[in-house]
Amino acid sequence: MNESEINVALITDKNYFIPAIATIKSMLANTNRTVNVKCILTEVVENELNELVDELENKYQNSKIDFLYFDDSILSHVKPKWHISRAAYVKIYLPSILSNWETCIFLDSDLLVKEDIGLLWDEFQNNGYGKELAAVWNPGYNKDNEVMGLEEDEKTFNSGIMVMNLNSMRKQNATEKLEKFIKEFNHVTLLNDQAAFNAVYKREWLELPLKWNVQFLFFAKRGKEIGIEKQSLEQLKKNPAIVHFTTSSKPWKFRSVHPFKKEYLPYYLSVENSTYQGKVSFIDVIKRVREIFLFAIGKI
């Protein structure tokens, strides 16, 4: 691989396939670098994959796209929480799935990439010496710290966007360590695979700038509530590098009031078989009104 090329991996089931393609499109639209994309599927999808590869590679000629299938039955014992699916846990197997890659950027499927992903790659290449993993601090969350072996005030990271030194992870048997934590503690943690990654890499991860993972809470909470200086928070909300649509309220749903929903939707709607809104029920309207209210008072 050319040193200027970037490796990016996503993992999705059939429910998040279209958002995953929207994420890929937003990423490729904002870089001139050559990007090798591996989209790992845990289920068969309706879309014709060969046609989709041709479409993406013709439109974004700086891209090389591959779809891979992974049998996630190895995780049949895992019970995900919240709106998370079992596919989220598959990232612990990336070192073996992507055995020919030394390093990769992992991206969740519910993102809007607004800045050149090459800058994130360079951040790790320049500052990540000796680190297996780089990620962004997850503000305002410490509920799993005790189980993960961390003090209450120690930082944890969000596992939705990570730069991973796969070569080092293979040498250090990272997958086995992550599997062990999930087997022993997944039933008592709240953050699924994220708890496992934080437990294994506690105090050993490279902290990336917050702009690379601007979560929904950045828009819904005041800076003092999540430990971010007011001016910095305002800048992050205006100029995020990656918007992460955390929470179950996704921008392809009618109820969503996310400030970047309008910018995201064209990518989503450009994917074959995508749907948005359609018939809106009374319950949908109630959910949207509730979300507007909770967003306004910072309780979402």
CSV table of N, CA and C in Angstrom, one decimal, residues 4 34 57 83 90 97 112 118-119 135 138 143 151 153 193 208 212 226 243 254 257 264 275-276 283 291:
chain,number,residue,atom,x,y,z
A,4,SER,N,0.5,7.2,1.2
A,4,SER,CA,-0.4,8.2,1.2
A,4,SER,C,-1.9,7.7,1.2
A,34,THR,N,-6.4,8.8,-1.7
A,34,THR,CA,-6.9,7.5,-2.1
A,34,THR,C,-7.3,6.7,-0.8
A,57,GLU,N,-17.0,3.9,-7.1
A,57,GLU,CA,-15.6,4.0,-7.6
A,57,GLU,C,-15.6,4.9,-8.8
A,83,HIS,N,-30.0,0.7,21.7
A,83,HIS,CA,-30.3,0.6,20.2
A,83,HIS,C,-29.2,-0.1,19.5
A,90,VAL,N,-18.4,-6.7,16.4
A,90,VAL,CA,-17.5,-7.4,15.4
A,90,VAL,C,-16.2,-6.6,15.3
A,97,ILE,N,-9.8,-10.0,10.6
A,97,ILE,CA,-10.6,-9.8,9.4
A,97,ILE,C,-9.7,-9.0,8.3
A,112,LEU,N,-21.6,11.7,9.7
A,112,LEU,CA,-21.5,12.6,8.6
A,112,LEU,C,-20.0,13.1,8.7
A,118,GLY,N,-8.1,12.2,5.6
A,118,GLY,CA,-6.7,12.1,5.6
A,118,GLY,C,-6.0,12.8,6.7
A,119,LEU,N,-6.6,13.9,7.2
A,119,LEU,CA,-6.1,14.6,8.3
A,119,LEU,C,-6.1,13.8,9.6
A,135,ALA,N,-8.5,7.5,19.8
A,135,ALA,CA,-9.9,7.8,19.8
A,135,ALA,C,-10.2,9.1,20.4
A,138,ASN,N,-15.0,10.6,25.5
A,138,ASN,CA,-16.4,10.5,25.6
A,138,ASN,C,-16.9,11.4,26.8
A,143,LYS,N,-20.0,5.9,33.9
A,143,LYS,CA,-20.8,4.9,34.6
A,143,LYS,C,-20.2,3.5,34.6
A,151,GLU,N,-10.6,5.0,37.6
A,151,GLU,CA,-11.1,5.9,38.7
A,151,GLU,C,-12.3,6.6,38.1
A,153,ASP,N,-13.1,9.7,37.9
A,153,ASP,CA,-12.8,10.9,37.1
A,153,ASP,C,-11.9,10.7,35.9
A,193,ASP,N,-19.5,-2.9,23.4
A,193,ASP,CA,-18.1,-3.0,23.0
A,193,ASP,C,-17.3,-1.9,23.5
A,208,LEU,N,-7.5,11.9,20.6
A,208,LEU,CA,-7.7,12.7,19.4
A,208,LEU,C,-8.5,14.0,19.7
A,212,TRP,N,-13.2,15.3,15.9
A,212,TRP,CA,-13.3,14.1,15.1
A,212,TRP,C,-14.4,13.1,15.6
A,226,ILE,N,-20.8,18.8,30.6
A,226,ILE,CA,-20.0,17.8,30.0
A,226,ILE,C,-18.5,18.1,30.0
A,243,VAL,N,-19.5,14.4,12.4
A,243,VAL,CA,-20.7,14.5,13.2
A,243,VAL,C,-21.2,13.0,13.5
A,254,PHE,N,-38.1,10.7,11.1
A,254,PHE,CA,-38.8,12.0,11.1
A,254,PHE,C,-38.6,12.7,12.5
A,257,VAL,N,-34.3,16.0,15.3
A,257,VAL,CA,-34.2,17.4,15.2
A,257,VAL,C,-32.7,17.8,15.2
A,264,TYR,N,-27.0,16.0,6.1
A,264,TYR,CA,-26.8,14.5,6.0
A,264,TYR,C,-27.7,13.9,5.0
A,275,THR,N,-35.2,5.2,2.3
A,275,THR,CA,-36.5,5.8,2.5
A,275,THR,C,-36.5,6.8,3.6
A,276,TYR,N,-37.3,7.8,3.6
A,276,TYR,CA,-37.3,8.8,4.6
A,276,TYR,C,-38.8,9.3,4.8
A,283,ILE,N,-48.1,9.2,16.4
A,283,ILE,CA,-47.0,8.8,17.4
A,283,ILE,C,-45.7,9.5,16.9
A,291,GLU,N,-39.0,15.5,21.3
A,291,GLU,CA,-37.6,15.6,21.1
A,291,GLU,C,-37.2,17.1,21.0
